Short mmCIF file of C-alpha atoms in Angstrom, two decimals:
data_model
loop_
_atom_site.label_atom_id
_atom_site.label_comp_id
_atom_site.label_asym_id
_atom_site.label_seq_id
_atom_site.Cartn_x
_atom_site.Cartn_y
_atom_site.Cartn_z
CA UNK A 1346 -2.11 -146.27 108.36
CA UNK A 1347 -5.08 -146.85 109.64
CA UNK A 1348 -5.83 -149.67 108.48
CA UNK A 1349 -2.04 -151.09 109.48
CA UNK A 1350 -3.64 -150.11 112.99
CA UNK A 1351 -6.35 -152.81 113.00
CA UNK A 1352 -4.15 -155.61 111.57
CA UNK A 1353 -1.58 -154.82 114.36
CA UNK A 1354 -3.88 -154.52 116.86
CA UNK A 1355 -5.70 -157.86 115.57
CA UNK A 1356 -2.32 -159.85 115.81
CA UNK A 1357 -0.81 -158.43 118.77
CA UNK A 1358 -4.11 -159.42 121.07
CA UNK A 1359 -4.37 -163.12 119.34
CA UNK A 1360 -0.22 -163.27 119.95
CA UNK A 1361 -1.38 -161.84 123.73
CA UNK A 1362 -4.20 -164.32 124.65
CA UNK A 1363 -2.68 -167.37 122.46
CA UNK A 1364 0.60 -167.03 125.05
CA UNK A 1365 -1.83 -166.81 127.74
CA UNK A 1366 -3.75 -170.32 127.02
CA UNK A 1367 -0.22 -171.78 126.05
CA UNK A 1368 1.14 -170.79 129.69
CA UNK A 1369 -1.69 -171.93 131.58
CA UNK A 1370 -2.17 -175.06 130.19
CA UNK A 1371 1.55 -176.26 130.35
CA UNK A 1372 2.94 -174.75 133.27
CA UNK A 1373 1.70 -175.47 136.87
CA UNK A 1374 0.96 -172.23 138.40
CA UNK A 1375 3.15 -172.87 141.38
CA UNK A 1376 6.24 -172.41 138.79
CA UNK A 1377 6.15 -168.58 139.21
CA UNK A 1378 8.94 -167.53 137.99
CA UNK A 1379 8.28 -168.85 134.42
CA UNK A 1380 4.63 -167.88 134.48
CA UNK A 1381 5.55 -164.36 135.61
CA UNK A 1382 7.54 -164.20 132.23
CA UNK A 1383 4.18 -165.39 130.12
CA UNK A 1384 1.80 -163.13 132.24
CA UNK A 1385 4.12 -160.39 132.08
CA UNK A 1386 4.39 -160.97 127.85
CA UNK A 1387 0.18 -161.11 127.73
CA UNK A 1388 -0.27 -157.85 129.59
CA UNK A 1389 2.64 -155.61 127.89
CA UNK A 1390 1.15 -157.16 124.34
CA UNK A 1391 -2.60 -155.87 125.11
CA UNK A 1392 -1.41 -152.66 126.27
CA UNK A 1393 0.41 -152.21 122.95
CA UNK A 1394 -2.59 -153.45 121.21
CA UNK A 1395 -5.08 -151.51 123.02
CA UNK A 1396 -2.75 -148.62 121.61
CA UNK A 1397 -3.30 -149.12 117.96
CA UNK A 1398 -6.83 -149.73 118.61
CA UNK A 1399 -6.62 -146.06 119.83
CA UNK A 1400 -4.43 -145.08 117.49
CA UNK A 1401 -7.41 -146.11 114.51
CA UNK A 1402 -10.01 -144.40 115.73
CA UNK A 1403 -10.58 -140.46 114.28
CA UNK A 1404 -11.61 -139.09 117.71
CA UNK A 1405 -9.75 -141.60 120.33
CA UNK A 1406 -10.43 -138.82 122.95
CA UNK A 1407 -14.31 -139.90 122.82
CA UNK A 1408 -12.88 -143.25 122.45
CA UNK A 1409 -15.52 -143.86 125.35
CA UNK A 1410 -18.44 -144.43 123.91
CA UNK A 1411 -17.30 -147.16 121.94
CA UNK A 1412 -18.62 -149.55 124.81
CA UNK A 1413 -22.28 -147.80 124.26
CA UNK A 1414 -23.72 -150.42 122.09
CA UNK A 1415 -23.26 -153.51 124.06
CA UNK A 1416 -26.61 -154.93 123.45
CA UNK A 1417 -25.86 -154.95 119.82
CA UNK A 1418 -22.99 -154.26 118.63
CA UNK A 1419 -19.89 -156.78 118.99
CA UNK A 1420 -17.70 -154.22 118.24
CA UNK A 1421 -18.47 -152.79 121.43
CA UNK A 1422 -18.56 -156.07 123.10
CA UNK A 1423 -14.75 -157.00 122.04
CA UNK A 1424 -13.54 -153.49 123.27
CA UNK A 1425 -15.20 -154.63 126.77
CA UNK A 1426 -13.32 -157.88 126.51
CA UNK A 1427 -10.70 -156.29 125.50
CA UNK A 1428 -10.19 -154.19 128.25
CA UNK A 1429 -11.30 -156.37 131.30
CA UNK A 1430 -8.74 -159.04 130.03
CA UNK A 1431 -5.94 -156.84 130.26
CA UNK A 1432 -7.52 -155.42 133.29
CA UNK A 1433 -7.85 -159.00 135.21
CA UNK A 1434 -4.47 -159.33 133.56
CA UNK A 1435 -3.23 -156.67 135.81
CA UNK A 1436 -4.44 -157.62 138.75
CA UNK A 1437 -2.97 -161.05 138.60
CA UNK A 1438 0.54 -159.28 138.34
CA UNK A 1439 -0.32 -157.36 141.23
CA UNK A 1440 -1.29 -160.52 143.10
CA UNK A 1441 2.42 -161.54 142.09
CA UNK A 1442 3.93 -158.88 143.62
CA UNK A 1443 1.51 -157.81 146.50
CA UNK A 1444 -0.38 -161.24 147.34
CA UNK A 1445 -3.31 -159.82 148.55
CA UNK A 1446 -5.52 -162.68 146.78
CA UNK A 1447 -6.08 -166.27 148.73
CA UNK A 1448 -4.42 -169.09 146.74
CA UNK A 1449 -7.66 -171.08 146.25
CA UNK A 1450 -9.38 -167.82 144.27
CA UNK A 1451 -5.89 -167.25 141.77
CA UNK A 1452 -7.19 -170.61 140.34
CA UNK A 1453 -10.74 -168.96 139.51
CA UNK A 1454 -8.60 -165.43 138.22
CA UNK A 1455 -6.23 -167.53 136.19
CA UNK A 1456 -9.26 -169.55 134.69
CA UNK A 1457 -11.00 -165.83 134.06
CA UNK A 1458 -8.61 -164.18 132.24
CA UNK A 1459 -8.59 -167.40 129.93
CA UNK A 1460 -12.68 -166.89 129.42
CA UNK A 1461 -11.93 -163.74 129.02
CA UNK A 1462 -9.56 -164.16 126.26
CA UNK A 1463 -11.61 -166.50 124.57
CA UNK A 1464 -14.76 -164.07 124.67
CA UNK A 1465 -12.63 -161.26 123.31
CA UNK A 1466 -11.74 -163.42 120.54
CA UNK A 1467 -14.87 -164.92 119.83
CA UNK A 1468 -15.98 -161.15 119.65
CA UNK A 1469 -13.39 -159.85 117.49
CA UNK A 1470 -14.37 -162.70 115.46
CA UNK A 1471 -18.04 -161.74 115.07
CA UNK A 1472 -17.02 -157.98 114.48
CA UNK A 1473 -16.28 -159.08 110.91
CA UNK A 1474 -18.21 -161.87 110.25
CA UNK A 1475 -21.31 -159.79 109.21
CA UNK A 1476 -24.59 -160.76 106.70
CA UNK A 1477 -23.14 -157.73 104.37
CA UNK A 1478 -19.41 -158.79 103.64
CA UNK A 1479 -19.86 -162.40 101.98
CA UNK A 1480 -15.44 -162.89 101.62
CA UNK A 1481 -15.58 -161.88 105.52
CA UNK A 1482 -18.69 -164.45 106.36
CA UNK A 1483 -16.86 -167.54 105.93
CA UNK A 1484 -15.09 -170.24 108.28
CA UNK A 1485 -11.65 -168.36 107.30
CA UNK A 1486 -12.42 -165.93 109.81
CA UNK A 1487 -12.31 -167.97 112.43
CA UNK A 1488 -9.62 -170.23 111.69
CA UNK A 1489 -7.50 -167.44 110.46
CA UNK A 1490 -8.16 -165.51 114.08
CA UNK A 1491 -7.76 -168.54 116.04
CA UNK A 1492 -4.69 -170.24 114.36
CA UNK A 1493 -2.45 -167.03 114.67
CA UNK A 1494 -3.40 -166.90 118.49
CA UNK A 1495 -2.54 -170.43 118.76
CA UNK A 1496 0.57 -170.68 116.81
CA UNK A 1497 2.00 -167.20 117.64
CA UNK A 1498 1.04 -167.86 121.13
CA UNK A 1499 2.68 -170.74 121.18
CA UNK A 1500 5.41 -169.74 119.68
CA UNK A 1501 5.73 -166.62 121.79
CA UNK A 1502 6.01 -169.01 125.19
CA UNK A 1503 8.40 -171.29 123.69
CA UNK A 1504 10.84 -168.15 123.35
CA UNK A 1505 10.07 -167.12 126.89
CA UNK A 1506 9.85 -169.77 128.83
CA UNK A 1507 13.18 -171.16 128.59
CA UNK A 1508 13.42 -174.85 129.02
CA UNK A 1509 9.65 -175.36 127.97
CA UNK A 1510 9.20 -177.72 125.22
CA UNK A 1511 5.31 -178.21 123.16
CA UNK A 1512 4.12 -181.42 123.34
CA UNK A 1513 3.99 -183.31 120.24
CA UNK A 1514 0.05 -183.15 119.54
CA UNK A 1515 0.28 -179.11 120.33
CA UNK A 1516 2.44 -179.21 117.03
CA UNK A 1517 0.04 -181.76 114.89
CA UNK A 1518 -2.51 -179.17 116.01
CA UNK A 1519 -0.60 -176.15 114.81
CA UNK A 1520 0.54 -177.78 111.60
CA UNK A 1521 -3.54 -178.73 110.63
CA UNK A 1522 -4.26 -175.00 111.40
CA UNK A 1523 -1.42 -173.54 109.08
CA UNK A 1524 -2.73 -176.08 106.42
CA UNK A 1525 -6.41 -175.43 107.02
CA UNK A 1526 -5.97 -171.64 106.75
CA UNK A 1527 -4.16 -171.89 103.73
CA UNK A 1528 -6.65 -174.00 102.04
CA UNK A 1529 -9.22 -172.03 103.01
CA UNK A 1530 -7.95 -168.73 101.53
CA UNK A 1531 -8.66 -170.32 97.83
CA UNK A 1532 -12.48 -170.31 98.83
CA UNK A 1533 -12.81 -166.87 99.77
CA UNK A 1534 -11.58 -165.92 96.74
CA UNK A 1535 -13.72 -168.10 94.92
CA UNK A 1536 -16.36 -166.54 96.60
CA UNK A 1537 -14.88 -163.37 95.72
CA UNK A 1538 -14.71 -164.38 91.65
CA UNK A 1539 -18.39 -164.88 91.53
CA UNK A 1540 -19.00 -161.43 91.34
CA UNK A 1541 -15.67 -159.84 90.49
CA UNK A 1542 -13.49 -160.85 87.58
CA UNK A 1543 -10.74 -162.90 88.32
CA UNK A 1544 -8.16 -161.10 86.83
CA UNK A 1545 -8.87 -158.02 88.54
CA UNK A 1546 -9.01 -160.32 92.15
CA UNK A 1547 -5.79 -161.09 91.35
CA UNK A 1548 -4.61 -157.77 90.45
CA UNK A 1549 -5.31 -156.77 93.73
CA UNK A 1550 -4.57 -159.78 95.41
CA UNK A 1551 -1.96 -162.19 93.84
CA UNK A 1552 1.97 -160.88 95.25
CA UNK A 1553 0.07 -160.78 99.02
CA UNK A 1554 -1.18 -164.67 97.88
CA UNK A 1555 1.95 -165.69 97.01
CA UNK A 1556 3.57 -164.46 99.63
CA UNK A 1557 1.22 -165.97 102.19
CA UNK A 1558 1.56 -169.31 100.33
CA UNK A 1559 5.58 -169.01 100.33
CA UNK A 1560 5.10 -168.14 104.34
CA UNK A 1561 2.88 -170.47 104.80
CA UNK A 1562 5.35 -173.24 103.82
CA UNK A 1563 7.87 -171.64 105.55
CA UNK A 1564 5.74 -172.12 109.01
CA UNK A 1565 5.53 -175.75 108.34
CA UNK A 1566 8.57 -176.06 107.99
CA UNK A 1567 9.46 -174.35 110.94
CA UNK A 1568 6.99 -176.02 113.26
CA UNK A 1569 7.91 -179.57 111.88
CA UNK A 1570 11.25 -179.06 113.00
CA UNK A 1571 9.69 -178.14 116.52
CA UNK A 1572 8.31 -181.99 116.56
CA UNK A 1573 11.38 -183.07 115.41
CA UNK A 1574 13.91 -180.77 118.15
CA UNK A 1575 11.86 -179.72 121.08
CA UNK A 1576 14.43 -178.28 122.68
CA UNK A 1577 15.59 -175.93 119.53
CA UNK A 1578 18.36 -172.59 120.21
CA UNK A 1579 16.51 -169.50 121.41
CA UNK A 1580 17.48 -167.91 118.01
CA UNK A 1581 15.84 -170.26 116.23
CA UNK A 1582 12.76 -169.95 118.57
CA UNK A 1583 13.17 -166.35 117.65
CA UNK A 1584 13.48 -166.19 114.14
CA UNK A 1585 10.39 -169.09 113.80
CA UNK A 1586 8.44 -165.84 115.95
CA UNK A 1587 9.57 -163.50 113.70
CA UNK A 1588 8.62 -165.11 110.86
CA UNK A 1589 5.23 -166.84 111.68
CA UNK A 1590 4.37 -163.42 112.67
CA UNK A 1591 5.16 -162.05 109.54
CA UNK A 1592 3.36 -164.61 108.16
CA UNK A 1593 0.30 -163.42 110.30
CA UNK A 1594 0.60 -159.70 109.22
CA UNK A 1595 0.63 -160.86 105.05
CA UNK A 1596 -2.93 -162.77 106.12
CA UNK A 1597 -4.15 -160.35 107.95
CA UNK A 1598 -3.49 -157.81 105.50
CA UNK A 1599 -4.96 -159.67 102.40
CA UNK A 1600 -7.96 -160.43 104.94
CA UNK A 1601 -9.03 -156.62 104.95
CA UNK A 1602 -8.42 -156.57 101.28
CA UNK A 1603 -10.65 -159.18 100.60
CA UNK A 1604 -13.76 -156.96 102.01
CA UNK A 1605 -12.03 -153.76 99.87
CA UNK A 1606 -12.10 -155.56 96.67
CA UNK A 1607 -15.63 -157.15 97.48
CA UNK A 1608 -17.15 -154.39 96.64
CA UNK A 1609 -15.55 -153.22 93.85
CA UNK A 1610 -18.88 -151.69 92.09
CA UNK A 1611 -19.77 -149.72 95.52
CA UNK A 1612 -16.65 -147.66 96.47
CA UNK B 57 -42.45 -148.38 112.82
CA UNK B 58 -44.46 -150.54 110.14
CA UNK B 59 -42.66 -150.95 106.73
CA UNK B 60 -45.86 -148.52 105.32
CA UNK B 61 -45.42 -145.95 107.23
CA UNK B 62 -41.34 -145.11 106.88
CA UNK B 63 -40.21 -142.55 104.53
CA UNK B 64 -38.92 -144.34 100.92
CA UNK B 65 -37.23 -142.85 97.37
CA UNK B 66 -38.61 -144.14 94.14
CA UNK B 67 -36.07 -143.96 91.38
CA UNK B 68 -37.16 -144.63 87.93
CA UNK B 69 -33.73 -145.95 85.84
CA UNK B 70 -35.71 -145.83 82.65
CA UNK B 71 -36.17 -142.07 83.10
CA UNK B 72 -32.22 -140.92 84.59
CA UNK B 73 -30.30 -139.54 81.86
CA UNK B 74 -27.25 -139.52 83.77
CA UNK B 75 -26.74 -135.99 84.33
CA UNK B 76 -25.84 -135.88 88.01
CA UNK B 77 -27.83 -133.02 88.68
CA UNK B 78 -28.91 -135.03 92.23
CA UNK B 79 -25.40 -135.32 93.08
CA UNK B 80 -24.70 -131.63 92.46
CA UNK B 81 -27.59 -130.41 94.70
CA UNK B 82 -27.16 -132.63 97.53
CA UNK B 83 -23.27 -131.93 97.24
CA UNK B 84 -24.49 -128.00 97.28
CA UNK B 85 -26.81 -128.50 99.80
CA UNK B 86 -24.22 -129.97 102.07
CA UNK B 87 -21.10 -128.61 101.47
CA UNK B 88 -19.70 -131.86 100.60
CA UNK B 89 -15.85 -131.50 99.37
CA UNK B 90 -14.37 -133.25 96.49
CA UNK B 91 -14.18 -137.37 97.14
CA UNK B 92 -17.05 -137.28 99.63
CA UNK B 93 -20.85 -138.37 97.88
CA UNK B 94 -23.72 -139.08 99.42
CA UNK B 95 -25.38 -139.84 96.75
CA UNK B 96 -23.90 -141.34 93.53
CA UNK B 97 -25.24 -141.90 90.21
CA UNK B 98 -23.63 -145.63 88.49
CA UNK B 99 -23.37 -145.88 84.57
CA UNK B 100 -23.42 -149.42 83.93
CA UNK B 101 -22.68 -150.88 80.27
CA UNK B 102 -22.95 -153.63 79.40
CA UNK B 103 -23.36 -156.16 76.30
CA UNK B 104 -20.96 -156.58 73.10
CA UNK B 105 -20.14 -156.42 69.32
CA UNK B 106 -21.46 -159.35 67.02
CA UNK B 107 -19.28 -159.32 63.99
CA UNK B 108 -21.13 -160.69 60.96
CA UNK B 109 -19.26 -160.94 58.26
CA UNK B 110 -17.23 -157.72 57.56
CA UNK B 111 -20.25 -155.92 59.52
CA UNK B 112 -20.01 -155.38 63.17
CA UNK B 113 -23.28 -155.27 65.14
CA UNK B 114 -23.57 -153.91 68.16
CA UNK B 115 -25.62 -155.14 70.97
CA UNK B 116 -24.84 -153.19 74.35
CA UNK B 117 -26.77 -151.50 76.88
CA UNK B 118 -26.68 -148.85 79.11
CA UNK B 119 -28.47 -147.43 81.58
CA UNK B 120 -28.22 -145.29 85.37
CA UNK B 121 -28.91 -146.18 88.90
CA UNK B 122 -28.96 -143.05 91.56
CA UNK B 123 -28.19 -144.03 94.41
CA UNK B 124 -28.12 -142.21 97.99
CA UNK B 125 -28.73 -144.08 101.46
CA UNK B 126 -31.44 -146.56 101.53
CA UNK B 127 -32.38 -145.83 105.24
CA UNK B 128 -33.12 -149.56 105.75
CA UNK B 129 -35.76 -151.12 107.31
CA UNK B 130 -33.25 -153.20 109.11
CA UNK B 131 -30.25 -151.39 108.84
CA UNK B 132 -27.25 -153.29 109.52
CA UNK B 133 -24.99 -149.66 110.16
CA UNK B 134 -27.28 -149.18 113.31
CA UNK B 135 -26.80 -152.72 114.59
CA UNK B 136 -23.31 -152.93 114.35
CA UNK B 137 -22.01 -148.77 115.61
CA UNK B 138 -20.21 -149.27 118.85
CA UNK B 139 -21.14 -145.88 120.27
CA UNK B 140 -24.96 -145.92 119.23
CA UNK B 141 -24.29 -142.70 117.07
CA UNK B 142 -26.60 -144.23 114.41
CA UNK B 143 -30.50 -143.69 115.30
CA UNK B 144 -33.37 -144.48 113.02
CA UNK B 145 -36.28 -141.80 113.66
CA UNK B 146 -39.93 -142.94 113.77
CA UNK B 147 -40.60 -141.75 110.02
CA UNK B 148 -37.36 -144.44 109.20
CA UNK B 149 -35.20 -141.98 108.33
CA UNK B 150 -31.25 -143.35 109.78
CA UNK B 151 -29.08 -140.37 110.89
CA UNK B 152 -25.58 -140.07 112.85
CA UNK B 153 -25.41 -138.37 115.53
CA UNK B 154 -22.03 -136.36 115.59
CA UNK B 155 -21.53 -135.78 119.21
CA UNK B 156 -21.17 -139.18 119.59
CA UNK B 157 -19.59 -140.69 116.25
CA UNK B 158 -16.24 -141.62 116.79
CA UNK B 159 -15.30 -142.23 113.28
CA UNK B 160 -14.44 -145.74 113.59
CA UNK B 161 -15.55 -146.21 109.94
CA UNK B 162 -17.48 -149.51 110.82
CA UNK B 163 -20.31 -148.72 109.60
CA UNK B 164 -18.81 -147.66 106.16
CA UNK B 165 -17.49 -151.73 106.21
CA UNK B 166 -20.69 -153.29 106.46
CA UNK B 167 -23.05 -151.14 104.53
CA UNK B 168 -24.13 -152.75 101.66
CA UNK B 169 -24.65 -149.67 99.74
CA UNK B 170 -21.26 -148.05 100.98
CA UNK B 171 -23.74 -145.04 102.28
CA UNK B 172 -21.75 -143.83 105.19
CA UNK B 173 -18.68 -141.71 104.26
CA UNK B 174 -15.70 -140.23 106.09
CA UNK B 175 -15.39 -136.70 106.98
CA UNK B 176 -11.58 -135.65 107.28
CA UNK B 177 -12.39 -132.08 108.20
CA UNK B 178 -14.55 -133.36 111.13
CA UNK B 179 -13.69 -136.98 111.70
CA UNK B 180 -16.54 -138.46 111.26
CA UNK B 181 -19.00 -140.67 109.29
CA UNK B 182 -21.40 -138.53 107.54
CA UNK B 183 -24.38 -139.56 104.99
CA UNK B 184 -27.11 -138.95 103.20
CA UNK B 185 -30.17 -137.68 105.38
CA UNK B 186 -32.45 -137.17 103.77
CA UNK B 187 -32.63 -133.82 104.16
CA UNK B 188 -34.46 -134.20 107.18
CA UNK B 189 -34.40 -130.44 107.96
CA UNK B 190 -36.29 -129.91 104.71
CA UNK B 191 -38.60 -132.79 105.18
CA UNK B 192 -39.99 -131.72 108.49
CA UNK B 193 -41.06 -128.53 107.00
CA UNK B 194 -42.92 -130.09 104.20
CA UNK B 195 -40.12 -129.45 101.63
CA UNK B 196 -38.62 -132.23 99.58
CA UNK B 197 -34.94 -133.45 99.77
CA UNK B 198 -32.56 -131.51 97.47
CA UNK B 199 -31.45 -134.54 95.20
CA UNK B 200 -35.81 -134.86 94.19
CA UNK B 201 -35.96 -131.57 94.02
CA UNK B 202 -33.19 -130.94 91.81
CA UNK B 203 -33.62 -133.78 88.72
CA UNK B 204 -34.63 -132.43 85.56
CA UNK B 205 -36.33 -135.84 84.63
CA UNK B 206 -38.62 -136.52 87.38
CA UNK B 207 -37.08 -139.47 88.04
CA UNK B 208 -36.47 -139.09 92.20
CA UNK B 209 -39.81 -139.40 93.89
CA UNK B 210 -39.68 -139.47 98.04
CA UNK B 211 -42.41 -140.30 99.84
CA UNK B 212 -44.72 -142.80 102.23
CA UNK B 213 -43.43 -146.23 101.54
CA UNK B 214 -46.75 -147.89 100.85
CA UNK B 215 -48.32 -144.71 98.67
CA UNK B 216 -44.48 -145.05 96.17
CA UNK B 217 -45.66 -148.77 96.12
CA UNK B 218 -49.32 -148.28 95.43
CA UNK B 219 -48.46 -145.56 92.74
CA UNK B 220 -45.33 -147.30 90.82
CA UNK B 221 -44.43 -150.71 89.77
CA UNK B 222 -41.04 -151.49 91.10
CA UNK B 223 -38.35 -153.86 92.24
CA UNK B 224 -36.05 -153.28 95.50
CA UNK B 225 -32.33 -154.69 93.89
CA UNK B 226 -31.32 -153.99 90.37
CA UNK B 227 -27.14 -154.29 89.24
CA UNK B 228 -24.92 -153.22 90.92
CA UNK B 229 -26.84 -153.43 94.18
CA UNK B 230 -26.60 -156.78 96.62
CA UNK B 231 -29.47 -158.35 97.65
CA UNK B 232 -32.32 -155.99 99.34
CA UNK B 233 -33.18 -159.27 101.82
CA UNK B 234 -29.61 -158.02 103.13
CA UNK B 235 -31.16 -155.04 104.94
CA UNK B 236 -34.39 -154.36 103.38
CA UNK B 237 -33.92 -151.14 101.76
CA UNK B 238 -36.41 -148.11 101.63
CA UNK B 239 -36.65 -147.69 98.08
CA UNK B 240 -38.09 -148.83 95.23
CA UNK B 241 -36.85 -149.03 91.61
CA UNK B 242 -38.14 -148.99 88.09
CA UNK B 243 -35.45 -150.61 86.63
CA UNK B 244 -34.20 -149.60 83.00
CA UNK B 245 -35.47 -151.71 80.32
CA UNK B 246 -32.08 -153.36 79.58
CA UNK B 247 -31.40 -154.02 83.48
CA UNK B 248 -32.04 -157.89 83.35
CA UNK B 249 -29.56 -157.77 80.80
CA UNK B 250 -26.91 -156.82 83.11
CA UNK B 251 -27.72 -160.57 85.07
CA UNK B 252 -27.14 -162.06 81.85
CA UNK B 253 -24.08 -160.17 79.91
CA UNK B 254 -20.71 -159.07 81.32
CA UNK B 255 -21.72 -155.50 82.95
CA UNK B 256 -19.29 -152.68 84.40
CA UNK B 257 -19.74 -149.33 86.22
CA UNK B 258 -17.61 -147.37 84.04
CA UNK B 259 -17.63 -144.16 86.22
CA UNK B 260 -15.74 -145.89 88.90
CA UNK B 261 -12.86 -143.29 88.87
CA UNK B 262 -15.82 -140.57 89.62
CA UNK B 263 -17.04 -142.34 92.76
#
């Protein structure tokens, strides 16, 4: 359970910020209505996230001192991204409803939650990508983090922004990513059968591998026909959500089991 | 704190028999529960059958590596704890502090030596200590105390070193450049062998 915790929590907050980089880049900020839907989405999707971060944790109620280590420990750091994204998050709904906040300074707001985003998944990043953990300490990490904010993000405003449509090199982009991550999965488990016999790798490993790989097709396919029909049903936009985020969840899952069965001798 | 100075074990694999009579006392000591070890003793095997002719030879080895927290020079558990529950004291010793261990279980991911363990009763990461509350009244830590063989020394870093010949990694551990590790190891005479020949821990189930 807990670990089911971390991978939702993981997903939900790349999904969050991914939707948030998506809106502001396509939709001019004077469009409110469609931008409330997309700011609206990023918020709701940290505070669930934020939950099952909580929800991990053996003693949430001291939950508190988790931000103690900032000068060394990214794990602190990300929760401190973490929560002043969702907190400058906030106050740009606020500003939707109240307008206490001079147009010229939304600009710099908008352009801080983005930073903001970024930081907290450049730090989430870095939480696993430690000297100790060699199947964690590879460029899968990153590509794996960034390509399921990008995609699902993407995704995720296509299905709420009715009418929007991702421009064609948005969709090269998210096809390289899908391919990339897939083809980088092979090395970490190369790494992996250097010091662990393969069969008992692919004990472990092998229906969550070919599942990814079977997924992993699937959400080519289903982006490809984005480039092809920009302007797809909203079921379809749905569905391609659904199952791109499943997709996410089966990589994200094998991810932690890659450090479990890294260590195999030490347990 | 200079490398000299912090507190080290010395384990001498050529000596350990295997009997797990470390375990026991620091498990005693500590009212450790079933599942939860701070300190764990590895058989590795290793090595096969020649067949020659209709006679089969055998060439395996075996040996023991005990194995409690390394209280690292640089250790990566206090780096990477969000709440700064994880101090290293001036003699190098690396405790948890409970009031303020959230039981995260981060540290358990990184540590090399998978030192830090989860308390269920309490919540919390626990480990090896060292028996600090022995040490600082000139006693020695339980696990030392307790094996029949002699082979747990704890001491000075630099007096282990000047006293023993040693090496700081032996199979199963990962490299000691990792986190520099406070203890030294005679390794068993068949250790290198392990580098060379398919080796197992075949105790895994006890761990």
């Amino acid at each position: 359970m807990k670990r089911w915790s971390l991978i939702l929590f993981t997903v939900i907050t790349q999904i969050s910020v991914g939707s948030f980089w998506t809106a502001q880049f396509f939709l001019p900020f004077e469009d409110y209505l469609l931008f409330n839907r997309s700011l609206y989405a990023s918020f709701v999707l940290m505070l669930i996230g934020l939950s099952f971060s909580l929800s991990h944790l053996n003693s949430p109620i001291r939950a508190y001192f988790a931000v103690s280590n900032l000068r060394n420990s990214w794990l602190s750091r990300e929760i401190i991204f973490a929560l002043l994204y969702t907190t400058f998050l906030g106050i740009t709904i606020l500003n939707l409803w109240l307008n206490f906040i001079p147009r010229k300074i939304i600009f710099v707001l908008i352009w801080t939650c983005s930073l903001l985003g970024f930081l907290l998944l450049y730090s989430m990043i870095r939480v696993y990508m430690q000297r100790t953990i060699n199947t964690w300490n590879t460029f899968y990490t990153p590509i794996s983090f960034f390509s399921a904010a990008l995609i699902l993000g993407a995704l995720l405003f296509n299905l709420i922004v009715q009418g929007a449509a991702l421009p064609g090199w948005l969709i090269i982009i998210l096809l390289i990513l899908i391919i990339l991550r897939s083809s980088l999965l092979p090395r970490s488990l190369a790494i992996l059968a250097q010091s662990i016999p393969l069969k008992d790798i692919l004990i472990h490993l092998q229906p969550q591998f070919i599942l990814n790989l079977i997924l992993s097709a699937i959400s080519l396919v289903l982006v490809g026909f984005l480039a092809l029909n920009p302007y797809p049903a909203t079921i379809f936009r749905a569905i391609a959500l659904c199952l791109l985020s499943l997709d996410a969840f089966v990589d994200r899952y094998m991810f932690y089991n890659l450090q479990k069965i890294s260590q195999p001798y030490l347990v | 704190m200079s490398q000299a100075n912090r507190y080290a074990f010395y384990f001498d694999s050529s000596f350990c028999s295997g009997c797990k009579a470390c375990q026991v006392a620091c498990k005693d000591k500590n009212n450790l529960e079933v599942g939860r070890l701070w300190r764990k003793v590895y058989e590795v095997t290793g090595g096969e059958w020649h067949q020659h002719g209709q006679i089969w030879i055998p060439d395996i080895f075996s040996y023991n590596v005990s194995l409690a927290c390394n209280h690292c020079e640089r250790p990566i558990c206090l780096e990477v704890c969000p709440t700064g529950a994880i101090h290293k004291r001036e003699d190098g010793i690396v405790l948890i502090k409970d009031t303020r261990c959230i039981g995260c279980g981060y540290c358990k991911w990184v540590c090399p030596y998978n030192a830090p363990q989860f308390d269920p009763g309490t919540g919390k990461m626990t480990k090896c200590n060292s028996c600090y509350d022995y040490i600082d009244i000139g006693k020695l830590p339980v696990c030392v105390a307790a094996c029949p063989m002699r082979a747990l020394e704890f001491g000075e870093y630099d007096k282990l070193a000047e006293k023993h010949t040693y090496i700081q990694g032996v199979y199963p551990l990962p490299e000691n450049s990792l986190t520099n590790p406070s203890v030294l190891i005679k390794p068993h005479q068949d250790a290198g062998r392990a580098c060379k020949q398919p080796a197992r821990i075949t105790n895994i189930e006890e761990l």
